[in-house]
mmCIF file of C-alpha atoms and ligand atoms in Angstrom:
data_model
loop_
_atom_site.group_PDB
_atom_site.id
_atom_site.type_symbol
_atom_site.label_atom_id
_atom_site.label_comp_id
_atom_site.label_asym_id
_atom_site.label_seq_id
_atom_site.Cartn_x
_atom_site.Cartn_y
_atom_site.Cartn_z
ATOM 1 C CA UNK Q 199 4.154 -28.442 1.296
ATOM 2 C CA UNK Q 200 2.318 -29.690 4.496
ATOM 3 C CA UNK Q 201 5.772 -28.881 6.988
ATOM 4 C CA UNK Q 202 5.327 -24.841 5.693
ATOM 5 C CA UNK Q 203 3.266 -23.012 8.100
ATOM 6 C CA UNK Q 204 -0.071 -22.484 8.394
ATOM 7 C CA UNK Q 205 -0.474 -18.099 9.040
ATOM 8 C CA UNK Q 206 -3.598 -16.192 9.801
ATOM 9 C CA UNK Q 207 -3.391 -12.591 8.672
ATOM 10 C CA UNK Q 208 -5.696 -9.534 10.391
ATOM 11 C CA UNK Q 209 -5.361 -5.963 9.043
ATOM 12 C CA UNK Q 210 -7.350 -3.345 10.239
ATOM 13 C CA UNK Q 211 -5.284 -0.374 9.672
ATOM 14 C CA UNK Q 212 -7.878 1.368 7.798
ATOM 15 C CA UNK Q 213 -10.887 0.916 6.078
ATOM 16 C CA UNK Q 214 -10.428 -2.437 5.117
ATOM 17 C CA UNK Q 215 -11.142 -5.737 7.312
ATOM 18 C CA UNK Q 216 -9.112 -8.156 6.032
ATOM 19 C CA UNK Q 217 -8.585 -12.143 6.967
ATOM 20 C CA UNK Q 218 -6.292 -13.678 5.226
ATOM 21 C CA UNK Q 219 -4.277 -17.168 5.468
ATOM 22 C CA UNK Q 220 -1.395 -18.468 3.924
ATOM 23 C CA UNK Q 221 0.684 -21.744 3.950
ATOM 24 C CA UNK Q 222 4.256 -21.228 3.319
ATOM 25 C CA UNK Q 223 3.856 -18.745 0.491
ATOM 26 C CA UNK Q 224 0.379 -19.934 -1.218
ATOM 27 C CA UNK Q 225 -2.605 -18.068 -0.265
ATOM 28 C CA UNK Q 226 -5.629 -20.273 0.730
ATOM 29 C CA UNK Q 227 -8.127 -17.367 1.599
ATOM 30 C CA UNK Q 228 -8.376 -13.765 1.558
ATOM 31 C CA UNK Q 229 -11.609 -12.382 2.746
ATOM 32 C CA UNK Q 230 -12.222 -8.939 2.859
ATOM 33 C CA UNK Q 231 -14.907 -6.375 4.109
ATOM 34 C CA UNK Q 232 -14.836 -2.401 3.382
ATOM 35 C CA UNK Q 233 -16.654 0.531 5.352
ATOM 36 C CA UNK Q 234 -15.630 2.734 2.037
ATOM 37 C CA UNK Q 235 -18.777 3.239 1.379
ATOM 38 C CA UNK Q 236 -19.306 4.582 4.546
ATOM 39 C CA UNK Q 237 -16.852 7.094 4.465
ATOM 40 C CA UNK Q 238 -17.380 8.032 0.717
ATOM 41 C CA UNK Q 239 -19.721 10.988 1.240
ATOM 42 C CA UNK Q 240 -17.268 12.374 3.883
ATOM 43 C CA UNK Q 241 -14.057 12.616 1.192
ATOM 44 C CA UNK Q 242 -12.081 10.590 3.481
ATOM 45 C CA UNK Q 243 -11.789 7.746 5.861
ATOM 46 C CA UNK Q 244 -13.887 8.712 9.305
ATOM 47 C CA UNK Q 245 -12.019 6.822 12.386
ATOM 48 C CA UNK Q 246 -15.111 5.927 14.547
ATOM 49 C CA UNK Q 247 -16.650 4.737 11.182
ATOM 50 C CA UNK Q 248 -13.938 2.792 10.417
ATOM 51 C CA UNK Q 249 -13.590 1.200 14.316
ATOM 52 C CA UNK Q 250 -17.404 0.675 14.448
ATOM 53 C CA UNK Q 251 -17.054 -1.304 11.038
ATOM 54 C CA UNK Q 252 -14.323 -3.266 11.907
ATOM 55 C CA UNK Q 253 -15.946 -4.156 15.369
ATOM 56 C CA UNK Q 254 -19.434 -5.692 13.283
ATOM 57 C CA UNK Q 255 -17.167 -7.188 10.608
ATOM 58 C CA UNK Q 256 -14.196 -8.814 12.465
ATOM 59 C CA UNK Q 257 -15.597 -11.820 13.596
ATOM 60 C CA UNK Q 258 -17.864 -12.488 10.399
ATOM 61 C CA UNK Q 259 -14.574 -12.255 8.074
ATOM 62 C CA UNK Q 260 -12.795 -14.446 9.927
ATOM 63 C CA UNK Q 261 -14.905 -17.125 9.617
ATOM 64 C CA UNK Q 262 -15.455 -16.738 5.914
ATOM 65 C CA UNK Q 263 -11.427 -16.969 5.609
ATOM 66 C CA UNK Q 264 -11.109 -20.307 7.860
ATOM 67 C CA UNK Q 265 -14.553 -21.599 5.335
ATOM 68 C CA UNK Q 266 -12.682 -20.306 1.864
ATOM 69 C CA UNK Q 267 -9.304 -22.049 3.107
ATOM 70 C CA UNK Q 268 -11.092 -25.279 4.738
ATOM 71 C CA UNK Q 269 -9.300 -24.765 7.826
ATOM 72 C CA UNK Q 270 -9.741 -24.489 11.610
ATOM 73 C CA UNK Q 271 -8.457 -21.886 13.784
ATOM 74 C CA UNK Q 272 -6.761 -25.361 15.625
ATOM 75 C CA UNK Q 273 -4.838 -25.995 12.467
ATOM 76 C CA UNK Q 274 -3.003 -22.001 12.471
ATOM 77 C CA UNK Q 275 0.755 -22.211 13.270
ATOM 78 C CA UNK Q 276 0.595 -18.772 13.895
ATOM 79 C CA UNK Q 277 -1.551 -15.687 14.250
ATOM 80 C CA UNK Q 278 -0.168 -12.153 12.726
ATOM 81 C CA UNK Q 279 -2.210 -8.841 12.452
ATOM 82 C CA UNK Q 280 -1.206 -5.095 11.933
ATOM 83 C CA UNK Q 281 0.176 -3.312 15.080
ATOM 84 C CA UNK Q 282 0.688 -0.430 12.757
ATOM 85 C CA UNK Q 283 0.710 2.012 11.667
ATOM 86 C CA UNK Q 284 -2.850 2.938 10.945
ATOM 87 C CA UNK Q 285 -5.773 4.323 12.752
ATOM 88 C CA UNK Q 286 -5.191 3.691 16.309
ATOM 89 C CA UNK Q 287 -8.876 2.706 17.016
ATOM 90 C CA UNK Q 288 -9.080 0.418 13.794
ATOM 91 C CA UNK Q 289 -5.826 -0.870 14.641
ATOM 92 C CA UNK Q 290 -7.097 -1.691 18.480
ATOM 93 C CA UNK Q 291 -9.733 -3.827 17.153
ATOM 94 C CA UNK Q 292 -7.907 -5.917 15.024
ATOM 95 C CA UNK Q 293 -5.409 -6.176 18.134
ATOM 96 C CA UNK Q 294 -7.705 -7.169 20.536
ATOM 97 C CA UNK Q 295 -9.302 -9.739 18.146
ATOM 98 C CA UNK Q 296 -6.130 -11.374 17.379
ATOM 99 C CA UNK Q 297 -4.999 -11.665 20.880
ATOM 100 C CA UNK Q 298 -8.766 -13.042 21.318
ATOM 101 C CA UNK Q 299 -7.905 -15.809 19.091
ATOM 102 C CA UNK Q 300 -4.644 -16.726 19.960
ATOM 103 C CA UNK Q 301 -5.073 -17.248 24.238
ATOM 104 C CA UNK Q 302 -8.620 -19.066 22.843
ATOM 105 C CA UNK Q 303 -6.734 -21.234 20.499
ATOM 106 C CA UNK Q 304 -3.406 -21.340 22.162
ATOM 107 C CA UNK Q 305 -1.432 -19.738 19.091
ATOM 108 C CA UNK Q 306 1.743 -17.626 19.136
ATOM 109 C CA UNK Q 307 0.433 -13.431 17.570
ATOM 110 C CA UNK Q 308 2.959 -11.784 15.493
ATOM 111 C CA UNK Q 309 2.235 -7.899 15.617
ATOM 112 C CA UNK Q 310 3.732 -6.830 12.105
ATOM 113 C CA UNK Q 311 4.106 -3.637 10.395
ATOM 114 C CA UNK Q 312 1.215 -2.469 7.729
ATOM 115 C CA UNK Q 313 4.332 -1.139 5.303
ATOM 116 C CA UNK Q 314 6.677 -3.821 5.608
ATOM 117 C CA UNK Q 315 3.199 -6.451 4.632
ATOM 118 C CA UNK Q 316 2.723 -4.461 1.638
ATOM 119 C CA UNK Q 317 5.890 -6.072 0.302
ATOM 120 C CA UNK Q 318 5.757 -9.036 1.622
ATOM 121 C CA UNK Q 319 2.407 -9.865 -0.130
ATOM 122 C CA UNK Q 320 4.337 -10.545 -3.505
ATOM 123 C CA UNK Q 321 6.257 -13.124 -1.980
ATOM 124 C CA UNK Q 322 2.315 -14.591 -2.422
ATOM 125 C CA UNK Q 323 2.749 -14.325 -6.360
ATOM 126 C CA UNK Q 324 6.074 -14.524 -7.210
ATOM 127 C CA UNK Q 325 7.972 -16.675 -4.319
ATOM 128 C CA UNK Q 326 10.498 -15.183 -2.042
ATOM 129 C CA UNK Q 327 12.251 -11.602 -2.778
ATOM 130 C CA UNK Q 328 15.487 -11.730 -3.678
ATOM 131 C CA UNK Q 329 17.568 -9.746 -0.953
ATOM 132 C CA UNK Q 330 18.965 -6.793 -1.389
ATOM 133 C CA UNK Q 331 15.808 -5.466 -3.258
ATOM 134 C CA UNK Q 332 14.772 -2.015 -3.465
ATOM 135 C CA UNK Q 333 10.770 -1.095 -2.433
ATOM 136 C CA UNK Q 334 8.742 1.572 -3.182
ATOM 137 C CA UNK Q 335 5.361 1.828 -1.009
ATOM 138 C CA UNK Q 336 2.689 4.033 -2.264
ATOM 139 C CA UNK Q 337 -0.412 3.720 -0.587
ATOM 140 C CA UNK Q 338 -2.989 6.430 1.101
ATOM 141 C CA UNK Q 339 -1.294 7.461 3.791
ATOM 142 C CA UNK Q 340 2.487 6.235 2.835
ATOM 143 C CA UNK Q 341 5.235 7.091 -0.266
ATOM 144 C CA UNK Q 342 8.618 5.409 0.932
ATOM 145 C CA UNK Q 343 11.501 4.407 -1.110
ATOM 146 C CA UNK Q 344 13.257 1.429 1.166
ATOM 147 C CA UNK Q 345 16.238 -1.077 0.882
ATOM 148 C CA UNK Q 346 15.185 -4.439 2.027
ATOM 149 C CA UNK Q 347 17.779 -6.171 2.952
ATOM 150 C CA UNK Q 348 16.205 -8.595 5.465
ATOM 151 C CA UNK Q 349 12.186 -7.967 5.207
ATOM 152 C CA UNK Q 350 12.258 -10.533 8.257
ATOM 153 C CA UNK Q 351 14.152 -8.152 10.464
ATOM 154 C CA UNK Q 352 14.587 -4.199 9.397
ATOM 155 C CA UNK Q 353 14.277 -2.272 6.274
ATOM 156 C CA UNK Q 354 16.248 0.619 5.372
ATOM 157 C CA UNK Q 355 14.664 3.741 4.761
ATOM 158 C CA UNK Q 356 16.114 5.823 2.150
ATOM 159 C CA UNK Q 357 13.402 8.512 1.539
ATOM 160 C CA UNK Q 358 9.691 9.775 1.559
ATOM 161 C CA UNK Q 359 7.015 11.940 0.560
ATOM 162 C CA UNK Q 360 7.682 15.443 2.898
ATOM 163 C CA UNK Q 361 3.828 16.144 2.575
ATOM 164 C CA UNK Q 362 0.988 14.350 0.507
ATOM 165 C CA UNK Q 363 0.934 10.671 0.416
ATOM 166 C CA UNK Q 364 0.831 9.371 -4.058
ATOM 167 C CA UNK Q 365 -2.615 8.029 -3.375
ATOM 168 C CA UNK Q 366 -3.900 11.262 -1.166
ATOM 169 C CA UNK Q 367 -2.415 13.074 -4.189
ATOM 170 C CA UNK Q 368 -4.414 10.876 -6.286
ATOM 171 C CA UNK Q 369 -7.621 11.315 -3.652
ATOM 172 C CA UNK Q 370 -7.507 14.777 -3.362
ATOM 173 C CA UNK Q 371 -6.848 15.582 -7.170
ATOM 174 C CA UNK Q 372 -9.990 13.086 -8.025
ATOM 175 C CA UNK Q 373 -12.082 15.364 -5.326
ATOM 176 C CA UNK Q 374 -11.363 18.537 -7.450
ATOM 177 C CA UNK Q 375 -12.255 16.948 -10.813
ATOM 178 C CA UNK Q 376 -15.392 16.011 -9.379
ATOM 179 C CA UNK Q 377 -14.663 11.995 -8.937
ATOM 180 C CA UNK Q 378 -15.927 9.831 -6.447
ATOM 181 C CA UNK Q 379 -13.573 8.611 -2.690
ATOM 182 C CA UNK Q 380 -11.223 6.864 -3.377
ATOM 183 C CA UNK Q 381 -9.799 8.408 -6.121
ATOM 184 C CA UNK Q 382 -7.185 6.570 -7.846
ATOM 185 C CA UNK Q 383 -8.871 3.562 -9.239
ATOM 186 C CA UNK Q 384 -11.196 6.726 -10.846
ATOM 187 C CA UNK Q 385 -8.303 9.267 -12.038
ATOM 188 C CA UNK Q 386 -7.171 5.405 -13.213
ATOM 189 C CA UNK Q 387 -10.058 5.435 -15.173
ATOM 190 C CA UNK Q 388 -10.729 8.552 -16.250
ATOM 191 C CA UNK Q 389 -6.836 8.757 -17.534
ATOM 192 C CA UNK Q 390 -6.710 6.195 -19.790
ATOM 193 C CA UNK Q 391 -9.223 8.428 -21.949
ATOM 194 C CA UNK Q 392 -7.105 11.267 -21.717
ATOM 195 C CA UNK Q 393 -3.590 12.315 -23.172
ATOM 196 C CA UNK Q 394 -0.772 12.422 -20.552
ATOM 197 C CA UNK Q 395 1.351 14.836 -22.437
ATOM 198 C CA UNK Q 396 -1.792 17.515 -22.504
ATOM 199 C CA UNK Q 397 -0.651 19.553 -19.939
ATOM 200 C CA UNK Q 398 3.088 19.673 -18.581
ATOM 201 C CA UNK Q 399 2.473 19.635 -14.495
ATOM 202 C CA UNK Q 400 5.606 19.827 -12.365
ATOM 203 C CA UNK Q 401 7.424 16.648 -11.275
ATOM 204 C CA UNK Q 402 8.160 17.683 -7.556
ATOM 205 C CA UNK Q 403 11.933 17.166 -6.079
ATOM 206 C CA UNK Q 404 13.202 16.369 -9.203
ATOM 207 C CA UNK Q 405 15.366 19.693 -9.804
ATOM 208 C CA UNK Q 406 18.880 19.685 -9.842
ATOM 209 C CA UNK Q 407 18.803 22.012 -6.330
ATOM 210 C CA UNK Q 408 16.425 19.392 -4.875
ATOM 211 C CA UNK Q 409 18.461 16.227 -5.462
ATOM 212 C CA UNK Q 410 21.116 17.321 -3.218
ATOM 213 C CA UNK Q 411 18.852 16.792 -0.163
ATOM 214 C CA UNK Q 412 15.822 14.770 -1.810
ATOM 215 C CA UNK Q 413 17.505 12.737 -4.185
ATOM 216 C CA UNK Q 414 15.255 9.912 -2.793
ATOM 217 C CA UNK Q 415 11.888 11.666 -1.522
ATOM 218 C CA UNK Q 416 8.373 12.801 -2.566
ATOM 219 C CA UNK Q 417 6.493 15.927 -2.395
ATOM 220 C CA UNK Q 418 3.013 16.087 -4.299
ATOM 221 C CA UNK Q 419 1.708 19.078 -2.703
ATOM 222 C CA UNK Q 420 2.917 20.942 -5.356
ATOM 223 C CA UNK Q 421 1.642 19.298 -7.900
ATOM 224 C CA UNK Q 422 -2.181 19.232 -6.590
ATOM 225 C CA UNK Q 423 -1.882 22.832 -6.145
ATOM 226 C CA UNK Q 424 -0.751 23.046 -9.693
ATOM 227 C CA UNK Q 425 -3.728 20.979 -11.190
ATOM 228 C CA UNK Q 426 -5.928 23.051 -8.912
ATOM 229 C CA UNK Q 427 -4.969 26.402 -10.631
ATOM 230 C CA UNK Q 428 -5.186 24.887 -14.248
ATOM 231 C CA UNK Q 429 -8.901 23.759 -13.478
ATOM 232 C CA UNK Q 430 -9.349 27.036 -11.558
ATOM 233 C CA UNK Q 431 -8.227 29.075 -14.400
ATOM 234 C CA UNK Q 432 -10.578 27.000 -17.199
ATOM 235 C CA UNK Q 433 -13.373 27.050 -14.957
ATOM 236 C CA UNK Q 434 -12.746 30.902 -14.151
ATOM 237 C CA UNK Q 435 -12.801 31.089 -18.386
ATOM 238 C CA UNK Q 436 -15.934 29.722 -18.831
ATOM 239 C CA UNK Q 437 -14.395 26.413 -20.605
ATOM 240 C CA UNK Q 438 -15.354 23.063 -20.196
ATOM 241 C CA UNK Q 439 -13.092 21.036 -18.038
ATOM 242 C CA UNK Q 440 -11.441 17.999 -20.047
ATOM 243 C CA UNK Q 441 -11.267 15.492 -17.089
ATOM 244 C CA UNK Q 442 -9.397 13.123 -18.756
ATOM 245 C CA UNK Q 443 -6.410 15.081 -20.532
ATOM 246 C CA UNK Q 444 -6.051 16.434 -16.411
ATOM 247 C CA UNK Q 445 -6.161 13.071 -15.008
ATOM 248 C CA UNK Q 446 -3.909 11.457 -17.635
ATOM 249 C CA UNK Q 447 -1.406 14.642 -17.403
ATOM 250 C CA UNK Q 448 -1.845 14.700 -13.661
ATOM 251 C CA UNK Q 449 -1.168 10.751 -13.603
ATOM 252 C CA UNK Q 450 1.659 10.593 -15.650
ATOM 253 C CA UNK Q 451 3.586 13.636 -13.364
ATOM 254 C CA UNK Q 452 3.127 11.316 -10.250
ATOM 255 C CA UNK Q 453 4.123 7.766 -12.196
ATOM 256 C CA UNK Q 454 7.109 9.477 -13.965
ATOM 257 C CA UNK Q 455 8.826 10.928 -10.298
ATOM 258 C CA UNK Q 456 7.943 7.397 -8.503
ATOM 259 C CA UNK Q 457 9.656 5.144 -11.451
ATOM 260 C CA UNK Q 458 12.721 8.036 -11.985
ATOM 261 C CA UNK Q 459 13.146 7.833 -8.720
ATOM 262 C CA UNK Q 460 12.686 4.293 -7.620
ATOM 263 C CA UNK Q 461 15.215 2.990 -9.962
ATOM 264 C CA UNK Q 462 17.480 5.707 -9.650
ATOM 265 C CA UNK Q 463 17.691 3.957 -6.184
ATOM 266 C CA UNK Q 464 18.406 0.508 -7.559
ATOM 267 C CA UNK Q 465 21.134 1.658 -9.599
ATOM 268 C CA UNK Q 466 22.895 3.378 -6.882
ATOM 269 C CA UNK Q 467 22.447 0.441 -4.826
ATOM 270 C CA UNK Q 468 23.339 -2.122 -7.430
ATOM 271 C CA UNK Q 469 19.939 -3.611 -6.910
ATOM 272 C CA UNK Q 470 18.355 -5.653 -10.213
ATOM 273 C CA UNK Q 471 14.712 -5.931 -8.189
ATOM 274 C CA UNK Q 472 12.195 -3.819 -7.425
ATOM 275 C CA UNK Q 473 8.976 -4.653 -5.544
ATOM 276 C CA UNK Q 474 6.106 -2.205 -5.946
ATOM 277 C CA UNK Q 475 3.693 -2.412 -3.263
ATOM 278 C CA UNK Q 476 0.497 -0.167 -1.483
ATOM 279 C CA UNK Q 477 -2.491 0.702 -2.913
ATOM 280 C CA UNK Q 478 -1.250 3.266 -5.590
ATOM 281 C CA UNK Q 479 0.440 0.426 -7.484
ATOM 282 C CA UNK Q 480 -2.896 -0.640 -8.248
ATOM 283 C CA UNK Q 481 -2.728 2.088 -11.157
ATOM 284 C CA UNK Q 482 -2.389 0.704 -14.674
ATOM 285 C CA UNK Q 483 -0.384 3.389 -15.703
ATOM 286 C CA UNK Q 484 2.380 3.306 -12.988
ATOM 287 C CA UNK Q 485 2.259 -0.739 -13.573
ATOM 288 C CA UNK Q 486 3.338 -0.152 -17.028
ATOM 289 C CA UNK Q 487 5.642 3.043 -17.082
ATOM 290 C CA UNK Q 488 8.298 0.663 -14.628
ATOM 291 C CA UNK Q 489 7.884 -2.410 -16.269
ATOM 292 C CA UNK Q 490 9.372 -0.810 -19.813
ATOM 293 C CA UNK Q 491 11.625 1.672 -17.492
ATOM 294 C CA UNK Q 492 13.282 -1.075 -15.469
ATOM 295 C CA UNK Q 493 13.360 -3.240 -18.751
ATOM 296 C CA UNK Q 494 15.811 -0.917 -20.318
ATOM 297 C CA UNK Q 495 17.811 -0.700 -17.456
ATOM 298 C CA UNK Q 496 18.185 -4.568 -16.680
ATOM 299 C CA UNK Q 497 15.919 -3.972 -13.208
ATOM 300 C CA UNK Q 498 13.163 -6.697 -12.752
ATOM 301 C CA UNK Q 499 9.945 -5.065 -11.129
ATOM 302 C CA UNK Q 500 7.441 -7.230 -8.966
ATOM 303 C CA UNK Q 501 4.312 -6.045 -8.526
ATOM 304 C CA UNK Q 502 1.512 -8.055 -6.491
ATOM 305 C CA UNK Q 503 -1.749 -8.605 -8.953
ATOM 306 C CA UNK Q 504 -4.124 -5.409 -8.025
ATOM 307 C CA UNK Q 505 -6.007 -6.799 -5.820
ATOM 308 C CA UNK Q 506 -3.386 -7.747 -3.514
ATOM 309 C CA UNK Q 507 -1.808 -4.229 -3.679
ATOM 310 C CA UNK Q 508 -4.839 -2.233 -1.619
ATOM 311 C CA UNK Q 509 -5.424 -3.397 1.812
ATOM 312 C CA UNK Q 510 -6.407 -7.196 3.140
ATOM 313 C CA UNK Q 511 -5.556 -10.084 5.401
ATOM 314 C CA UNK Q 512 -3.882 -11.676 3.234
ATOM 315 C CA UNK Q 513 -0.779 -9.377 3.101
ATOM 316 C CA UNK Q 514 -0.153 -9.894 6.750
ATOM 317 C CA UNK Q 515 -0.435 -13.438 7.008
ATOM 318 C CA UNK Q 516 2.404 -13.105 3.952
ATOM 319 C CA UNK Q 517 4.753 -11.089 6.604
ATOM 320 C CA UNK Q 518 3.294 -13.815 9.470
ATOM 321 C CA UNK Q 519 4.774 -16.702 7.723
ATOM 322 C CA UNK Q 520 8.194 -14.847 6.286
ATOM 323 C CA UNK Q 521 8.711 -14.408 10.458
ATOM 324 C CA UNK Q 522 8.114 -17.773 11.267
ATOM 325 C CA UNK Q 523 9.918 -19.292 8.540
ATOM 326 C CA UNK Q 524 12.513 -16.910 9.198
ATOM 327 C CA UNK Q 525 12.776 -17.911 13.252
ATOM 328 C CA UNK Q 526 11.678 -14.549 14.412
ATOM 329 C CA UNK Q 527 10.304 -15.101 17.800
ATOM 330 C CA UNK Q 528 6.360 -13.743 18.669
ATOM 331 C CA UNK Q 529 5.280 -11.168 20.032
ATOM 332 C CA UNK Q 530 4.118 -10.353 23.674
ATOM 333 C CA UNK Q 531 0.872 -10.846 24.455
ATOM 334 C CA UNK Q 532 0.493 -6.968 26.035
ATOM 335 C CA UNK Q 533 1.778 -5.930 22.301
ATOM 336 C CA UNK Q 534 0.679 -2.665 22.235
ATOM 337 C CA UNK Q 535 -1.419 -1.071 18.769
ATOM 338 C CA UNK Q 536 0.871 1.864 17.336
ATOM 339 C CA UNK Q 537 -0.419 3.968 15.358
ATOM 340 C CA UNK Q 538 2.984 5.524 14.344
ATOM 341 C CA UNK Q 539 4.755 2.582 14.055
ATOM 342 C CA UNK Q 540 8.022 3.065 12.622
ATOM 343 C CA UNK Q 541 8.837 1.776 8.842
ATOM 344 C CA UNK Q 542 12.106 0.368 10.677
ATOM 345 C CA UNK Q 543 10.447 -2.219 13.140
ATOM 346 C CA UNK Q 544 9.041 -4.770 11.000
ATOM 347 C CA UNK Q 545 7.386 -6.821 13.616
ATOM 348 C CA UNK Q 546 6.909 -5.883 18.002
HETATM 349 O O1 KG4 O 221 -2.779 0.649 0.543
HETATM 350 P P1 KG4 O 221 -4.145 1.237 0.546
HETATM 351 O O2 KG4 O 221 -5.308 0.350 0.192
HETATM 352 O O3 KG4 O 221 -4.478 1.859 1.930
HETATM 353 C C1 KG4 O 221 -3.509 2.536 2.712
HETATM 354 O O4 KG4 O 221 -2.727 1.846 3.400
HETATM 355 O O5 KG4 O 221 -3.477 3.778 2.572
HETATM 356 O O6 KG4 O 221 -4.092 2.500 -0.450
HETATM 357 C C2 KG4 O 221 -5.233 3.276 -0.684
HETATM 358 C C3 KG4 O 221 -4.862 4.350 -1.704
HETATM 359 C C4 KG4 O 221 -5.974 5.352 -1.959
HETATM 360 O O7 KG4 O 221 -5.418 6.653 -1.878
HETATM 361 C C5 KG4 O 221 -6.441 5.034 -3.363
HETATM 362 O O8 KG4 O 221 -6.929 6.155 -4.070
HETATM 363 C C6 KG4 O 221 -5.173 4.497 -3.986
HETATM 364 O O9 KG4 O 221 -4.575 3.723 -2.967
HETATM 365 N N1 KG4 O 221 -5.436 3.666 -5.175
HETATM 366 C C7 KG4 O 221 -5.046 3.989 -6.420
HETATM 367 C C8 KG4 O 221 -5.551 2.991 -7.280
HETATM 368 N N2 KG4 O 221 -6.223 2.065 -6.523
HETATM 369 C C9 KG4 O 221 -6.135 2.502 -5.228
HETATM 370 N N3 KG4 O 221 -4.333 5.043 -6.875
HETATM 371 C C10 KG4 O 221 -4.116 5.116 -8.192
HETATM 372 N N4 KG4 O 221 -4.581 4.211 -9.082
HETATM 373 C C11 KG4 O 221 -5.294 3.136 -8.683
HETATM 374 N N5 KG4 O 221 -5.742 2.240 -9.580
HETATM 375 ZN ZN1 ZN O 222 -2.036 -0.014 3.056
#
């Protein structure tokens, strides 16, 4: 529909430099340029690296989203990029190029929250979330259970990982097997080889003892330090290393505590959706362990195509037009890049 608006999306939170825009809910363009190869021989995302790329890239992608979506920055409603959180540097350029854009153009900048665009991209794919819906976020830096009971205006937290992130679980398990940065698309791989019932590896905060206090958070600490020792104590023994029984085994541990526990949440909320969003769902396995979970317990489970689920543009122009649509006013023009933006504030 020509009255929905028009919303350019800019995420550079990380790696990733990402234009996308949307009208309404349809994606037009998503254009999308990675330093991960950059950062691969390092085992982890460099900052400056990441800043530097974003600074040669910016400019470049956005033109190749406003080509793919046969648009002009003159026909945007509205302007939204990540304010966080992220790496503050990567974050500033994005910032600075959106505020860049909108005084040139004379556009209104929504400053939105990385997390709370990972949902919101599904609305791209499978129109708008029904409210109350449960979320779980799993990307390389973030595990969060949330209640989303108005995406436009404030999730509610109810828990997360107390040390490793699922995908730098995934990352830093990959880096011990010998697999290339990023990990999880690999272990991904690698898994689907293996047998996930080879080795038993601990499902972390899912004791009795621990649901008192954790009923609804993470901890994968344990579990890498666990797959360390088995591949310690093989390679200690002389014996091979079978890469993909420990992936698949290591794979299923992580899938089986995010599903328990993500729709343990919906039925304690009375929620029938769940949106699955961040780079981890990506993984094959985890897409189809809580689509036959949340089958058998009546729960319907969105999850944005692949693609959609690791970082780009498009994601934030998804939140940009939920805000305008849902008469959320813009942002400042001094808003401010923040890094440790709260999963609570949803747009500055
Ligand atoms: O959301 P994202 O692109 O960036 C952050 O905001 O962190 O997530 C990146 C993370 C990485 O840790 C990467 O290994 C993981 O998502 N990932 C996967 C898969 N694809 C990406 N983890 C498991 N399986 C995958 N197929
Ligand atoms: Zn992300």
């Amino acid at each position: 529909m020509a009255d929905e608006p028009l919303v350019l999306g800019i995420e550079t939170s990380c790696d990733e430099t990402g234009v996308g825009i949307v009208r309404g809910h349809t994606l037009l363009a998503d254009a999308l340029a990675s330093s991960v190869e950059q950062h691969a021989r390092f085992g982890g995302v460099v900052p400056e690296v990441a800043s530097r790329a974003h600074l040669e890239a910016i400019v470049p992608t956005m033109d190749r989203a406003l080509a793919e979506a046969g648009v002009t920055l003159a026909d945007v409603d509205a302007i939204a990029v990540t304010a966080g959180p992220g790496l503050a540097g990567a974050l500033l350029v994005g910032v600075a190029a959106a505020k860049g854009y909108a005084v040139a153009a004379e556009k209104p900048v929504y400053g939105v929250n990385h997390l709370a665009a990972h949902v919101a991209v599904d609305t791209l794919e499978h129109g708008p979330l029904p409210e109350p819906a449960v979320a779980l976020l799993v990307s390389g830096g973030h595990s969060s259970l949330l209640l989303v009971d108005d995406l436009a205006r404030g999730v509610t937290p109810l828990g997360a990982t107390i040390d490793d992130a699922a995908g730098e679980a995934f990352d830093k398990v990959a880096r011990l097997l010998g697999l290339p940065f990023p990990g999880g698309p690999y272990i991904d791989r690698e898994a689907r080889a293996g047998d996930p019932a080879a080795i038993g590896f601990p499902r972390g905060l899912t004791a009795a003892k621990d649901l008192v206090a954790h009923r609804y958070d993470f901890s994968f600490s344990g579990l890498k330090t666990a797959v360390a020792r088995w591949v310690e104590a093989r390679q200690r023994a002389g014996e091979a290393v079978p890469v993909a029984d420990v992936a698949a085994s290591f794979q299923e541990a992580v899938c089986d505590v995010l599903v328990g526990k993500a729709l343990d949440a919906c039925r304690a909320n009375g929620v029938e959706t769940l949106v699955i969003g961040g780079g981890v769902a990506a993984n094959s396995r985890l897409r189809a362990m809580a689509e036959e979970r949340a089958a058998k317990r009546g729960v319907r489970v969105r999850m944005p195509r692949p693609k959609l689920c690791t970082d780009n543009g498009a994601m934030v122009a998804a939140l940009g037009s939920h805000l305008v649509a849902s008469g959320v006013a813009p942002s400042r023009l001094d808003l401010p890049a923040d890094s440790a933006m709260p999963l609570t504030t949803v747009s500055v």
